[in-house]
Amino acid sequence: MTALAVRLRFARTGYGKVGLAGSLLLLALIAVGPLLAPYDPSAIAGLPLQHASRQFPLGTDGLGRDVLSRVLWGGRSIVGLSVLATSLAYAAGASIGLLAGYTKSILDPLLMRAMDVLLAVPPLLFLLVLATGAGRSIPVLVLGVATVHVPSIARIVRASTQEVATHGYVEAAVARGERLPALLGREILPNVLGTVLADAGIRLTASILILASVNFLGLGLQPPAADWALMISENRGGIALNSLAVAAPALLIAFLTISVNLVADAVARSLGTSTDRKRVAR
């Protein structure tokens, strides 16, 4: 399917347009939000847990910080870290999947058994153990979330690679004496990108949800960082006094995941696949 055909099919998908519009709106908010924030996100601007007012449109949190300012700053961490973790996961998972799917040696079962072991560990348990042993830093958090996705990505890419490897153009490349890196990069990888793209949106959504869960539990970003999930955790005790301090970041996380999911499903259908049966988690 040509790129033009994919774009045309995507354009005819109503929920794809809605998801794309929602995603672009949130990205714009995340990009320019810090410039619009009336206060420093870490500054104590008023009394704790004030209701919404002209001075504080979303009220204040438990420490007296402006909720609106923290909301406008808080999307950068969850989106940026999710994109970074997902990208690292695809770099590692796709490499493993390509090698395992093309080589017909003992490397395939060895790699897949290692992936099965990682796949059997619950994501949050893995991240809890990792944070306990390696510390609660951003690099550890990103690498941990990326590692959670690697087994699933490797299995998907491996299955697609095994199918593509039987085609005549791959056999012709082997006959020409193409080296393995060139063979995988030029002949096989471009022909499995459709499957990767169909899975990427769902995987990004999973990264957002995992990072939100980890930050909510206090295993990821630490106060006073402005992060939507961390805001929910910090302010849940005062929800009766200022519910907006919890509702605003929670709704933004929900809006973000729904928008990305709609775009992912529209792209998958445009490529001739569907994410209906995919799991958001692992």
mmCIF file of C-alpha atoms in Angstrom:
data_model
loop_
_atom_site.group_PDB
_atom_site.id
_atom_site.type_symbol
_atom_site.label_atom_id
_atom_site.label_comp_id
_atom_site.label_asym_id
_atom_site.label_seq_id
_atom_site.Cartn_x
_atom_site.Cartn_y
_atom_site.Cartn_z
ATOM 1 C CA MET A 1 0.000 0.000 0.000
ATOM 2 C CA THR A 2 1.403 3.401 -0.994
ATOM 3 C CA ALA A 3 1.890 6.240 1.450
ATOM 4 C CA LEU A 4 -0.775 8.244 -0.436
ATOM 5 C CA ALA A 5 -3.300 5.425 -0.086
ATOM 6 C CA VAL A 6 -2.587 5.193 3.639
ATOM 7 C CA ARG A 7 -3.120 8.946 4.039
ATOM 8 C CA LEU A 8 -6.390 8.812 2.086
ATOM 9 C CA ARG A 9 -7.741 5.931 4.154
ATOM 10 C CA PHE A 10 -6.684 7.661 7.370
ATOM 11 C CA ALA A 11 -8.403 10.866 6.245
ATOM 12 C CA ARG A 12 -11.686 8.992 5.811
ATOM 13 C CA THR A 13 -11.544 7.646 9.372
ATOM 14 C CA GLY A 14 -13.638 9.915 11.572
ATOM 15 C CA TYR A 15 -12.225 8.771 14.895
ATOM 16 C CA GLY A 16 -8.727 9.068 13.450
ATOM 17 C CA LYS A 17 -9.357 12.747 12.783
ATOM 18 C CA VAL A 18 -10.712 13.210 16.300
ATOM 19 C CA GLY A 19 -7.708 11.442 17.807
ATOM 20 C CA LEU A 20 -5.259 13.409 15.684
ATOM 21 C CA ALA A 21 -6.922 16.709 16.589
ATOM 22 C CA GLY A 22 -6.874 15.794 20.277
ATOM 23 C CA SER A 23 -3.232 14.714 20.144
ATOM 24 C CA LEU A 24 -2.148 17.883 18.334
ATOM 25 C CA LEU A 25 -4.104 20.025 20.788
ATOM 26 C CA LEU A 26 -2.386 18.391 23.748
ATOM 27 C CA LEU A 27 1.034 18.630 22.111
ATOM 28 C CA ALA A 28 0.443 22.339 21.525
ATOM 29 C CA LEU A 29 -0.591 22.737 25.166
ATOM 30 C CA ILE A 30 2.529 20.903 26.326
ATOM 31 C CA ALA A 31 4.768 22.945 24.019
ATOM 32 C CA VAL A 32 3.487 26.430 24.860
ATOM 33 C CA GLY A 33 1.942 25.741 28.272
ATOM 34 C CA PRO A 34 5.027 26.697 30.304
ATOM 35 C CA LEU A 35 5.079 30.062 28.525
ATOM 36 C CA LEU A 36 1.479 30.683 29.592
ATOM 37 C CA ALA A 37 1.857 29.544 33.210
ATOM 38 C CA PRO A 38 1.089 32.474 35.542
ATOM 39 C CA TYR A 39 3.359 31.166 38.332
ATOM 40 C CA ASP A 40 6.479 29.104 38.777
ATOM 41 C CA PRO A 41 5.218 25.505 39.126
ATOM 42 C CA SER A 42 7.216 24.983 42.326
ATOM 43 C CA ALA A 43 6.473 28.353 43.930
ATOM 44 C CA ILE A 44 4.037 28.642 46.832
ATOM 45 C CA ALA A 45 1.574 31.205 45.491
ATOM 46 C CA GLY A 46 -1.259 31.080 48.022
ATOM 47 C CA LEU A 47 -2.916 29.172 50.827
ATOM 48 C CA PRO A 48 -3.125 25.364 50.520
ATOM 49 C CA LEU A 49 -6.119 23.802 48.754
ATOM 50 C CA GLN A 50 -7.895 26.990 47.762
ATOM 51 C CA HIS A 51 -10.937 26.688 45.507
ATOM 52 C CA ALA A 52 -10.881 27.952 41.933
ATOM 53 C CA SER A 53 -10.830 31.742 41.738
ATOM 54 C CA ARG A 54 -9.858 34.538 39.391
ATOM 55 C CA GLN A 55 -6.331 34.487 40.805
ATOM 56 C CA PHE A 56 -6.093 30.676 40.716
ATOM 57 C CA PRO A 57 -8.382 29.309 37.940
ATOM 58 C CA LEU A 58 -7.858 25.709 39.118
ATOM 59 C CA GLY A 59 -7.193 26.516 42.752
ATOM 60 C CA THR A 60 -4.063 25.572 44.686
ATOM 61 C CA ASP A 61 -2.638 22.238 45.764
ATOM 62 C CA GLY A 62 -1.800 20.937 49.221
ATOM 63 C CA LEU A 63 1.257 23.175 49.476
ATOM 64 C CA GLY A 64 -0.330 26.313 48.051
ATOM 65 C CA ARG A 65 1.121 25.986 44.539
ATOM 66 C CA ASP A 66 -0.951 27.105 41.555
ATOM 67 C CA VAL A 67 -2.592 24.010 40.020
ATOM 68 C CA LEU A 68 -2.970 25.608 36.575
ATOM 69 C CA SER A 69 0.759 26.355 36.375
ATOM 70 C CA ARG A 70 1.637 22.807 37.399
ATOM 71 C CA VAL A 71 -0.822 21.386 34.860
ATOM 72 C CA LEU A 72 0.698 23.498 32.087
ATOM 73 C CA TRP A 73 4.177 22.248 33.023
ATOM 74 C CA GLY A 74 3.238 18.674 33.918
ATOM 75 C CA GLY A 75 2.674 17.197 30.467
ATOM 76 C CA ARG A 76 6.260 17.502 29.287
ATOM 77 C CA SER A 77 7.596 14.789 31.551
ATOM 78 C CA ILE A 78 4.973 12.131 30.909
ATOM 79 C CA VAL A 79 4.896 12.637 27.124
ATOM 80 C CA GLY A 80 8.633 13.144 26.673
ATOM 81 C CA LEU A 81 9.641 10.162 28.799
ATOM 82 C CA SER A 82 6.974 7.960 27.187
ATOM 83 C CA VAL A 83 8.181 8.775 23.675
ATOM 84 C CA LEU A 84 11.813 8.219 24.693
ATOM 85 C CA ALA A 85 11.079 4.889 26.405
ATOM 86 C CA THR A 86 8.986 3.655 23.471
ATOM 87 C CA SER A 87 11.682 4.648 20.964
ATOM 88 C CA LEU A 88 14.375 2.807 22.929
ATOM 89 C CA ALA A 89 12.087 -0.217 23.209
ATOM 90 C CA TYR A 90 11.606 -0.356 19.437
ATOM 91 C CA ALA A 91 15.315 0.077 18.775
ATOM 92 C CA ALA A 92 16.125 -2.916 20.987
ATOM 93 C CA GLY A 93 13.025 -5.024 20.314
ATOM 94 C CA ALA A 94 13.126 -4.609 16.543
ATOM 95 C CA SER A 95 16.822 -5.528 16.434
ATOM 96 C CA ILE A 96 16.192 -8.684 18.457
ATOM 97 C CA GLY A 97 13.124 -9.556 16.395
ATOM 98 C CA LEU A 98 14.944 -9.100 13.082
ATOM 99 C CA LEU A 99 17.859 -11.278 14.183
ATOM 100 C CA ALA A 100 15.665 -13.973 15.700
ATOM 101 C CA GLY A 101 13.266 -14.010 12.769
ATOM 102 C CA TYR A 102 15.855 -14.220 10.026
ATOM 103 C CA THR A 103 18.560 -16.438 11.471
ATOM 104 C CA LYS A 104 17.772 -20.136 11.503
ATOM 105 C CA SER A 105 20.399 -20.957 14.103
ATOM 106 C CA ILE A 106 20.321 -21.519 17.857
ATOM 107 C CA LEU A 107 20.230 -17.720 18.242
ATOM 108 C CA ASP A 108 16.481 -17.671 17.589
ATOM 109 C CA PRO A 109 15.359 -19.954 20.451
ATOM 110 C CA LEU A 110 17.913 -18.414 22.832
ATOM 111 C CA LEU A 111 16.686 -14.885 22.194
ATOM 112 C CA MET A 112 13.030 -15.875 22.363
ATOM 113 C CA ARG A 113 13.436 -17.785 25.622
ATOM 114 C CA ALA A 114 15.057 -14.696 27.137
ATOM 115 C CA MET A 115 12.113 -12.633 25.880
ATOM 116 C CA ASP A 116 9.656 -15.132 27.381
ATOM 117 C CA VAL A 117 11.316 -14.758 30.781
ATOM 118 C CA LEU A 118 10.993 -10.960 30.648
ATOM 119 C CA LEU A 119 7.426 -11.232 29.391
ATOM 120 C CA ALA A 120 6.449 -13.349 32.389
ATOM 121 C CA VAL A 121 7.382 -10.615 34.885
ATOM 122 C CA PRO A 122 4.565 -8.115 35.666
ATOM 123 C CA PRO A 123 5.617 -4.613 34.526
ATOM 124 C CA LEU A 124 5.040 -2.821 37.832
ATOM 125 C CA LEU A 125 6.789 -5.559 39.806
ATOM 126 C CA PHE A 126 9.778 -5.343 37.467
ATOM 127 C CA LEU A 127 9.926 -1.554 37.819
ATOM 128 C CA LEU A 128 9.551 -1.784 41.604
ATOM 129 C CA VAL A 129 12.503 -4.173 41.857
ATOM 130 C CA LEU A 130 14.517 -2.043 39.431
ATOM 131 C CA ALA A 131 13.832 1.173 41.369
ATOM 132 C CA THR A 132 14.773 -0.544 44.625
ATOM 133 C CA GLY A 133 18.039 -1.892 43.263
ATOM 134 C CA ALA A 134 19.173 0.833 40.857
ATOM 135 C CA GLY A 135 17.599 3.948 42.341
ATOM 136 C CA ARG A 136 14.746 6.244 41.379
ATOM 137 C CA SER A 137 16.392 8.259 38.623
ATOM 138 C CA ILE A 138 14.953 9.281 35.260
ATOM 139 C CA PRO A 139 17.424 7.144 33.220
ATOM 140 C CA VAL A 140 16.531 4.073 35.293
ATOM 141 C CA LEU A 141 12.822 4.807 34.857
ATOM 142 C CA VAL A 142 13.093 5.218 31.074
ATOM 143 C CA LEU A 143 15.236 2.110 30.621
ATOM 144 C CA GLY A 144 12.881 0.137 32.838
ATOM 145 C CA VAL A 145 9.778 1.087 30.851
ATOM 146 C CA ALA A 146 11.625 0.391 27.593
ATOM 147 C CA THR A 147 12.672 -3.048 28.840
ATOM 148 C CA VAL A 148 9.049 -3.867 29.677
ATOM 149 C CA HIS A 149 8.100 -3.421 26.001
ATOM 150 C CA VAL A 150 11.069 -5.157 24.373
ATOM 151 C CA PRO A 151 9.748 -8.770 24.550
ATOM 152 C CA SER A 152 6.396 -7.960 22.924
ATOM 153 C CA ILE A 153 8.015 -5.867 20.194
ATOM 154 C CA ALA A 154 10.602 -8.574 19.513
ATOM 155 C CA ARG A 155 7.896 -11.225 19.111
ATOM 156 C CA ILE A 156 5.858 -9.056 16.720
ATOM 157 C CA VAL A 157 8.874 -8.134 14.573
ATOM 158 C CA ARG A 158 10.136 -11.729 14.593
ATOM 159 C CA ALA A 159 6.828 -13.042 13.231
ATOM 160 C CA SER A 160 6.768 -10.417 10.461
ATOM 161 C CA THR A 161 10.426 -11.050 9.633
ATOM 162 C CA GLN A 162 9.860 -14.784 9.237
ATOM 163 C CA GLU A 163 7.097 -14.070 6.740
ATOM 164 C CA VAL A 164 9.084 -11.484 4.761
ATOM 165 C CA ALA A 165 12.245 -13.638 4.712
ATOM 166 C CA THR A 166 10.554 -16.181 2.417
ATOM 167 C CA HIS A 167 9.954 -13.654 -0.366
ATOM 168 C CA GLY A 168 11.925 -13.770 -3.578
ATOM 169 C CA TYR A 169 13.585 -10.374 -3.266
ATOM 170 C CA VAL A 170 15.195 -11.452 0.010
ATOM 171 C CA GLU A 171 16.513 -14.622 -1.600
ATOM 172 C CA ALA A 172 17.828 -12.526 -4.496
ATOM 173 C CA ALA A 173 19.657 -10.255 -2.047
ATOM 174 C CA VAL A 174 21.226 -13.302 -0.404
ATOM 175 C CA ALA A 175 22.319 -14.557 -3.832
ATOM 176 C CA ARG A 176 23.959 -11.177 -4.519
ATOM 177 C CA GLY A 177 26.053 -11.645 -1.400
ATOM 178 C CA GLU A 178 24.428 -8.979 0.771
ATOM 179 C CA ARG A 179 25.827 -8.888 4.292
ATOM 180 C CA LEU A 180 23.453 -9.541 7.183
ATOM 181 C CA PRO A 181 23.200 -5.904 8.416
ATOM 182 C CA ALA A 182 22.427 -4.651 4.901
ATOM 183 C CA LEU A 183 19.998 -7.490 4.304
ATOM 184 C CA LEU A 184 18.060 -6.784 7.483
ATOM 185 C CA GLY A 185 18.170 -3.005 7.096
ATOM 186 C CA ARG A 186 17.426 -2.674 3.372
ATOM 187 C CA GLU A 187 15.320 -5.675 2.441
ATOM 188 C CA ILE A 188 13.455 -6.794 5.560
ATOM 189 C CA LEU A 189 13.059 -3.795 7.873
ATOM 190 C CA PRO A 190 11.177 -1.583 5.349
ATOM 191 C CA ASN A 191 8.711 -4.419 4.791
ATOM 192 C CA VAL A 192 7.896 -4.902 8.479
ATOM 193 C CA LEU A 193 7.457 -1.190 9.225
ATOM 194 C CA GLY A 194 3.713 -1.436 8.622
ATOM 195 C CA THR A 195 3.383 -3.889 11.487
ATOM 196 C CA VAL A 196 5.612 -1.723 13.670
ATOM 197 C CA LEU A 197 3.568 1.411 12.967
ATOM 198 C CA ALA A 198 0.331 -0.419 13.711
ATOM 199 C CA ASP A 199 1.732 -1.408 17.100
ATOM 200 C CA ALA A 200 3.534 1.841 17.941
ATOM 201 C CA GLY A 201 0.519 3.846 19.068
ATOM 202 C CA ILE A 202 -0.705 1.128 21.405
ATOM 203 C CA ARG A 203 2.821 0.749 22.783
ATOM 204 C CA LEU A 204 3.092 4.512 23.364
ATOM 205 C CA THR A 205 -0.229 4.470 25.208
ATOM 206 C CA ALA A 206 1.056 1.641 27.377
ATOM 207 C CA SER A 207 4.194 3.661 28.163
ATOM 208 C CA ILE A 208 2.060 6.623 29.233
ATOM 209 C CA LEU A 209 -0.057 4.447 31.524
ATOM 210 C CA ILE A 210 2.939 2.643 33.020
ATOM 211 C CA LEU A 211 4.798 5.894 33.671
ATOM 212 C CA ALA A 212 1.676 7.426 35.178
ATOM 213 C CA SER A 213 1.267 4.411 37.471
ATOM 214 C CA VAL A 214 4.922 4.440 38.508
ATOM 215 C CA ASN A 215 4.908 8.181 39.220
ATOM 216 C CA PHE A 216 1.632 7.865 41.130
ATOM 217 C CA LEU A 217 3.174 5.167 43.332
ATOM 218 C CA GLY A 218 6.202 7.374 44.008
ATOM 219 C CA LEU A 219 8.675 5.125 42.173
ATOM 220 C CA GLY A 220 9.440 7.543 39.351
ATOM 221 C CA LEU A 221 9.635 11.321 39.359
ATOM 222 C CA GLN A 222 9.912 12.827 42.816
ATOM 223 C CA PRO A 223 8.483 16.071 44.283
ATOM 224 C CA PRO A 224 8.606 18.940 43.573
ATOM 225 C CA ALA A 225 8.575 17.872 39.898
ATOM 226 C CA ALA A 226 5.485 18.993 37.982
ATOM 227 C CA ASP A 227 3.982 15.807 36.549
ATOM 228 C CA TRP A 228 0.322 14.972 35.985
ATOM 229 C CA ALA A 229 0.438 11.563 37.674
ATOM 230 C CA LEU A 230 2.501 12.894 40.566
ATOM 231 C CA MET A 231 -0.047 15.688 41.017
ATOM 232 C CA ILE A 232 -2.810 13.098 41.453
ATOM 233 C CA SER A 233 -0.765 11.274 44.075
ATOM 234 C CA GLU A 234 0.166 14.442 45.964
ATOM 235 C CA ASN A 235 -3.327 15.925 46.064
ATOM 236 C CA ARG A 236 -5.606 12.919 46.485
ATOM 237 C CA GLY A 237 -5.742 13.526 50.238
ATOM 238 C CA GLY A 238 -7.265 16.974 49.715
ATOM 239 C CA ILE A 239 -9.706 16.056 46.956
ATOM 240 C CA ALA A 240 -12.675 17.095 49.113
ATOM 241 C CA LEU A 241 -11.287 20.632 49.443
ATOM 242 C CA ASN A 242 -10.113 21.170 45.855
ATOM 243 C CA SER A 243 -11.116 18.370 43.514
ATOM 244 C CA LEU A 244 -9.651 20.199 40.496
ATOM 245 C CA ALA A 245 -6.132 19.543 41.775
ATOM 246 C CA VAL A 246 -6.779 15.847 41.080
ATOM 247 C CA ALA A 247 -9.422 15.987 38.342
ATOM 248 C CA ALA A 248 -7.484 18.269 35.965
ATOM 249 C CA PRO A 249 -4.343 16.090 35.602
ATOM 250 C CA ALA A 250 -6.423 12.889 35.637
ATOM 251 C CA LEU A 251 -8.624 14.116 32.788
ATOM 252 C CA LEU A 252 -5.586 15.202 30.781
ATOM 253 C CA ILE A 253 -3.978 11.762 31.130
ATOM 254 C CA ALA A 254 -7.251 10.131 30.054
ATOM 255 C CA PHE A 255 -7.628 12.537 27.119
ATOM 256 C CA LEU A 256 -4.047 11.880 26.038
ATOM 257 C CA THR A 257 -4.342 8.087 26.106
ATOM 258 C CA ILE A 258 -7.707 8.085 24.302
ATOM 259 C CA SER A 259 -6.415 10.432 21.578
ATOM 260 C CA VAL A 260 -3.279 8.368 20.991
ATOM 261 C CA ASN A 261 -5.349 5.172 20.914
ATOM 262 C CA LEU A 262 -7.712 6.609 18.295
ATOM 263 C CA VAL A 263 -4.782 7.648 16.109
ATOM 264 C CA ALA A 264 -3.137 4.243 16.562
ATOM 265 C CA ASP A 265 -6.257 2.356 15.543
ATOM 266 C CA ALA A 266 -6.826 4.616 12.531
ATOM 267 C CA VAL A 267 -3.240 4.085 11.364
ATOM 268 C CA ALA A 268 -3.551 0.331 11.894
ATOM 269 C CA ARG A 269 -6.737 0.160 9.840
ATOM 270 C CA SER A 270 -5.168 2.312 7.126
ATOM 271 C CA LEU A 271 -2.325 -0.195 6.939
ATOM 272 C CA GLY A 272 -4.770 -3.085 6.711
ATOM 273 C CA THR A 273 -4.470 -4.271 10.305
ATOM 274 C CA SER A 274 -6.419 -3.562 13.472
ATOM 275 C CA THR A 275 -5.573 -2.922 17.072
ATOM 276 C CA ASP A 276 -8.926 -4.257 18.260
ATOM 277 C CA ARG A 277 -7.327 -7.388 19.630
ATOM 278 C CA LYS A 278 -4.150 -5.796 20.929
ATOM 279 C CA ARG A 279 -3.652 -5.340 24.628
ATOM 280 C CA VAL A 280 -2.769 -1.902 25.913
ATOM 281 C CA ALA A 281 -0.571 -3.426 28.534
ATOM 282 C CA ARG A 282 1.890 -6.103 27.753
#
